[in-house]
Short mmCIF file of C-alpha atoms in Angstrom, two decimals:
data_model
loop_
_atom_site.label_atom_id
_atom_site.label_comp_id
_atom_site.label_asym_id
_atom_site.label_seq_id
_atom_site.Cartn_x
_atom_site.Cartn_y
_atom_site.Cartn_z
CA MET A 1 51.09 46.60 4.79
CA LYS A 2 50.44 47.28 8.45
CA ARG A 3 49.54 44.68 10.96
CA PHE A 4 48.01 45.40 14.35
CA ALA A 5 48.34 43.79 17.75
CA LEU A 6 50.37 40.71 16.85
CA ALA A 7 51.39 38.84 19.98
CA VAL A 8 55.06 38.62 20.80
CA PRO A 9 55.98 35.00 21.42
CA VAL A 10 57.38 35.37 24.91
CA ILE A 11 55.25 38.23 26.30
CA ALA A 12 53.86 36.48 29.35
CA ALA A 13 57.06 34.53 30.04
CA ILE A 14 59.69 37.13 30.86
CA ALA A 15 59.75 40.08 33.21
CA ALA A 16 61.48 43.25 32.10
CA LEU A 17 64.82 44.01 33.65
CA THR A 18 66.95 47.09 33.43
CA GLY A 19 68.77 49.43 35.71
CA CYS A 20 70.92 48.44 38.60
CA ASN A 21 73.36 50.07 40.94
CA ARG A 22 76.76 49.57 39.46
CA ALA A 23 79.99 48.55 41.14
CA SER A 24 83.50 48.56 39.71
CA PRO A 25 85.78 45.54 39.60
CA PRO A 26 89.02 45.92 41.49
CA VAL A 27 89.78 49.45 40.17
CA PRO A 28 88.65 52.65 41.96
CA GLU A 29 84.95 53.14 41.42
CA PRO A 30 83.94 55.96 39.03
CA PRO A 31 80.81 58.01 39.67
CA VAL A 32 77.67 55.91 39.40
CA PRO A 33 76.18 56.30 35.90
CA GLU A 34 72.48 56.83 35.46
CA GLN A 35 70.41 53.71 35.20
CA PRO A 36 69.15 52.78 31.74
CA ALA A 37 65.50 53.63 31.29
CA PRO A 38 63.27 50.66 32.07
CA SER A 39 61.71 48.85 29.18
CA SER A 40 59.64 45.72 29.14
CA THR A 41 61.38 42.53 28.24
CA ALA A 42 58.10 40.67 28.28
CA ALA A 43 57.36 41.96 24.82
CA THR A 44 60.87 42.71 23.61
CA VAL A 45 62.34 39.27 23.12
CA ALA A 46 62.66 37.97 19.58
CA SER A 47 62.97 34.21 19.98
CA ALA A 48 65.58 33.06 17.50
CA SER A 49 66.82 29.62 18.44
CA THR A 50 68.61 29.18 15.13
CA LEU A 51 71.04 32.00 15.92
CA ALA A 52 74.64 30.86 15.93
CA ALA A 53 76.01 30.13 19.38
CA ARG A 54 79.70 30.17 18.48
CA PRO A 55 82.00 33.08 19.28
CA SER A 56 82.21 35.89 16.77
CA GLY A 57 85.90 35.55 15.98
CA ARG A 58 86.34 39.28 16.56
CA ASP A 59 87.74 39.06 20.09
CA ASP A 60 90.36 41.61 21.06
CA ALA A 61 91.37 43.40 24.22
CA SER A 62 89.24 46.45 23.44
CA ARG A 63 86.02 44.63 22.57
CA ASP A 64 86.02 41.54 24.82
CA THR A 65 83.45 40.06 22.45
CA ARG A 66 81.63 36.97 23.66
CA ALA A 67 78.71 34.86 22.44
CA LEU A 68 75.76 35.12 24.83
CA PRO A 69 74.37 31.58 24.27
CA ASN A 70 77.68 30.03 25.33
CA ALA A 71 78.08 31.96 28.57
CA PHE A 72 75.08 30.94 30.71
CA ARG A 73 73.31 27.79 31.85
CA ALA A 74 69.82 27.25 33.26
CA GLU A 75 71.31 25.79 36.44
CA ASP A 76 73.51 28.82 37.13
CA THR A 77 73.45 30.10 40.71
CA LEU A 78 75.01 33.03 42.54
CA GLY A 79 77.93 30.77 43.44
CA SER A 80 78.54 29.46 39.93
CA LEU A 81 78.40 32.97 38.48
CA GLN A 82 80.86 34.26 41.08
CA SER A 83 83.20 31.40 40.30
CA ARG A 84 83.02 31.99 36.55
CA PHE A 85 83.01 35.80 36.38
CA GLY A 86 84.70 36.75 39.66
CA LYS A 87 83.01 37.58 42.95
CA ASP A 88 83.61 41.33 42.58
CA ASN A 89 81.82 41.32 39.21
CA VAL A 90 78.58 39.69 40.41
CA ARG A 91 76.21 41.93 42.33
CA VAL A 92 72.81 40.99 43.74
CA GLU A 93 70.38 43.86 43.14
CA ASN A 94 66.74 44.82 43.08
CA ILE A 95 66.44 45.40 39.36
CA GLN A 96 63.82 47.81 38.13
CA GLY A 97 61.64 46.91 35.18
CA ALA A 98 58.81 48.46 33.25
CA GLU A 99 55.84 50.11 34.93
CA GLY A 100 57.59 50.31 38.30
CA GLU A 101 58.12 46.59 38.69
CA VAL A 102 61.14 45.50 40.71
CA SER A 103 62.63 42.03 40.86
CA ARG A 104 65.61 40.65 42.75
CA GLY A 105 68.30 39.49 40.39
CA ILE A 106 71.96 39.81 39.46
CA CYS A 107 73.90 42.43 37.58
CA LEU A 108 77.19 41.26 36.06
CA PHE A 109 80.05 43.74 35.57
CA PRO A 110 77.88 46.61 36.82
CA TYR A 111 80.43 49.32 35.93
CA ASP A 112 81.53 47.93 32.56
CA PRO A 113 79.07 48.67 29.73
CA ALA A 114 80.97 46.37 27.39
CA ARG A 115 80.28 43.36 29.64
CA ARG A 116 77.27 44.38 31.74
CA ALA A 117 74.38 41.89 31.84
CA TYR A 118 71.14 41.64 33.83
CA LEU A 119 69.99 38.24 35.08
CA HIS A 120 66.50 37.30 36.20
CA PHE A 121 65.61 34.12 38.10
CA ALA A 122 62.43 32.10 38.55
CA ASP A 123 63.10 32.02 42.30
CA GLU A 124 64.03 35.60 43.14
CA GLU A 125 64.72 34.95 46.81
CA GLN A 126 67.08 32.00 46.34
CA LEU A 127 68.33 33.19 42.94
CA LEU A 128 67.66 29.79 41.41
CA GLY A 129 66.27 28.91 37.99
CA LEU A 130 67.88 31.36 35.56
CA SER A 131 65.08 32.55 33.28
CA LEU A 132 66.48 35.52 31.38
CA VAL A 133 69.77 37.24 30.56
CA ARG A 134 69.38 40.73 29.17
CA ILE A 135 71.88 43.09 27.50
CA VAL A 136 70.89 46.75 27.00
CA ASP A 137 74.10 48.77 26.63
CA ARG A 138 74.64 49.95 23.08
CA GLN A 139 78.43 49.53 23.44
CA SER A 140 78.13 45.97 24.69
CA ALA A 141 80.54 43.36 23.34
CA TRP A 142 78.08 40.48 23.86
CA THR A 143 76.78 38.84 20.69
CA LEU A 144 74.31 36.19 19.58
CA GLY A 145 76.85 34.73 17.19
CA GLU A 146 78.99 35.98 14.35
CA ASP A 147 76.65 38.53 12.85
CA ILE A 148 74.03 39.61 15.39
CA ARG A 149 75.13 42.11 17.99
CA MET A 150 74.12 45.50 19.35
CA GLY A 151 73.84 47.86 16.40
CA THR A 152 73.18 45.22 13.73
CA THR A 153 70.78 46.88 11.29
CA LEU A 154 67.32 45.71 10.31
CA ALA A 155 68.58 45.41 6.73
CA GLU A 156 71.28 42.98 7.88
CA LEU A 157 68.78 40.99 9.95
CA VAL A 158 66.38 40.66 7.02
CA ALA A 159 69.22 39.45 4.80
CA ARG A 160 70.16 36.89 7.44
CA ASN A 161 66.53 35.83 7.87
CA GLY A 162 65.80 35.56 4.15
CA ALA A 163 62.26 36.86 4.77
CA PRO A 164 60.52 39.94 6.25
CA ILE A 165 60.64 40.54 10.00
CA ASP A 166 57.62 41.89 11.90
CA PHE A 167 58.11 44.28 14.83
CA SER A 168 56.14 46.74 16.92
CA GLY A 169 56.39 50.49 16.38
CA PHE A 170 58.64 52.64 18.53
CA GLY A 171 57.83 55.28 21.12
CA TRP A 172 56.22 53.12 23.83
CA ASP A 173 57.20 50.48 26.40
CA TYR A 174 57.02 47.58 23.95
CA GLY A 175 58.57 49.37 20.98
CA GLY A 176 60.79 47.25 18.75
CA ALA A 177 59.44 43.91 19.98
CA ILE A 178 59.78 41.19 17.38
CA ALA A 179 56.46 39.72 16.29
CA GLY A 180 57.46 37.22 13.61
CA PHE A 181 60.04 35.99 11.11
CA HIS A 182 57.75 34.79 8.27
CA GLY A 183 59.34 31.35 8.29
CA GLY A 184 62.87 32.69 7.76
CA THR A 185 66.07 31.25 9.15
CA LEU A 186 65.64 33.16 12.42
CA GLU A 187 62.27 31.54 13.09
CA PRO A 188 62.49 29.76 16.46
CA ARG A 189 62.32 26.00 16.59
CA ALA A 190 59.78 24.60 19.00
CA ASN A 191 61.21 23.48 22.34
CA ALA A 192 64.73 24.65 21.45
CA TRP A 193 66.32 26.17 24.57
CA PRO A 194 68.01 28.36 25.61
CA ARG A 195 66.46 30.83 23.21
CA PRO A 196 68.47 33.83 22.01
CA GLY A 197 66.53 36.91 21.01
CA PHE A 198 66.70 40.61 20.30
CA ARG A 199 64.68 43.79 20.28
CA LEU A 200 64.93 46.62 17.77
CA ALA A 201 65.56 50.31 18.49
CA PRO A 202 66.20 53.52 16.55
CA ARG A 203 69.85 54.19 15.78
CA GLU A 204 71.29 56.45 18.47
CA ASP A 205 72.39 59.27 16.18
CA LEU A 206 68.98 59.89 14.60
CA GLY A 207 67.83 62.56 17.00
CA GLU A 208 64.41 63.90 16.03
CA ARG A 209 64.56 61.89 12.79
CA MET A 210 63.58 58.87 14.85
CA LEU A 211 60.02 60.20 14.72
CA GLN A 212 60.00 59.26 11.03
CA LEU A 213 60.35 55.59 11.96
CA PRO A 214 57.29 53.36 12.51
CA GLN A 215 55.67 54.52 15.75
CA GLY A 216 53.15 53.33 18.28
CA ASP A 217 51.16 50.28 19.35
CA ALA A 218 51.01 48.61 15.94
CA THR A 219 52.97 45.93 14.12
CA PHE A 220 55.02 46.63 11.01
CA ALA A 221 56.84 44.36 8.57
CA SER A 222 60.33 45.16 7.39
CA ASP A 223 59.03 45.33 3.82
CA ASP A 224 56.37 47.91 4.71
CA PRO A 225 57.24 51.24 3.05
CA ALA A 226 57.33 52.90 6.48
CA ALA A 227 60.02 50.47 7.61
CA ALA A 228 61.88 49.52 4.44
CA SER A 229 63.06 53.07 3.81
CA HIS A 230 64.62 53.13 7.30
CA ALA A 231 66.14 49.65 7.32
CA THR A 232 69.62 50.98 8.14
CA GLU A 233 68.31 53.34 10.83
CA ILE A 234 66.62 50.58 12.82
CA VAL A 235 69.11 48.45 14.74
CA VAL A 236 69.39 45.79 17.42
CA GLY A 237 68.99 47.63 20.73
CA GLU A 238 68.72 44.71 23.13
CA LEU A 239 70.00 41.13 23.29
CA THR A 240 68.37 38.40 25.36
CA LEU A 241 68.83 34.76 26.28
CA ALA A 242 65.71 33.06 27.68
CA PHE A 243 65.37 29.75 29.48
CA PRO A 244 62.12 27.79 29.96
CA ARG A 245 60.74 28.78 33.36
CA GLN A 246 59.01 25.47 33.95
CA ALA A 247 62.37 23.67 33.70
CA ASN A 248 64.13 26.06 36.04
CA THR A 249 61.67 26.66 38.86
CA PRO A 250 62.94 24.93 41.99
#
């Protein structure tokens, strides 16, 4: 069953953020890696306020795992972030988004893909009113709780949700955006903030086989034949934490 043009719950609320110049914490700086390709966060966020906010219990020196909902507050400022994460790990940048858009924000741990995060603010000039935290590195140690992290498969998400999950096809700017949870446990509760979310992506090792996944500007359900047969090849490719803009705008 194929559904077309379902609206993603937070499309108009969040600007897309990716890419930033990266700086190393107190070790010698390696060559600057290429920026991740821009993608739109406006249609990529899956609002899932029922996601667990406690740490994953898998912390170790190599993973530095941390739960995203516990790490940020709507009232965070440049100063509070520098105090919490270290001044050398907080860089103010013009962050590129989809379709050539650029917004002034903050990149945390710009040279560490396990901890890198992109922050967008309602007031870009003053960096006040945190509106979105975005994680895009596949090797990131950030989580949304015990069992949702980068690389979690669609099959695992459906089992957690207890119902099908709707998402947009791949191969375009809004690919993998979550469009609905069919009343499952990941369905967002009204007015529950901050709001964790995720976007889906093809598994990295698929190569040209990714073209067999649901494609294009259409909405698919996880129990559609085109999606169900690839439920372990579709994974979480982005983590987000959104805050209500109206509450954060100075």
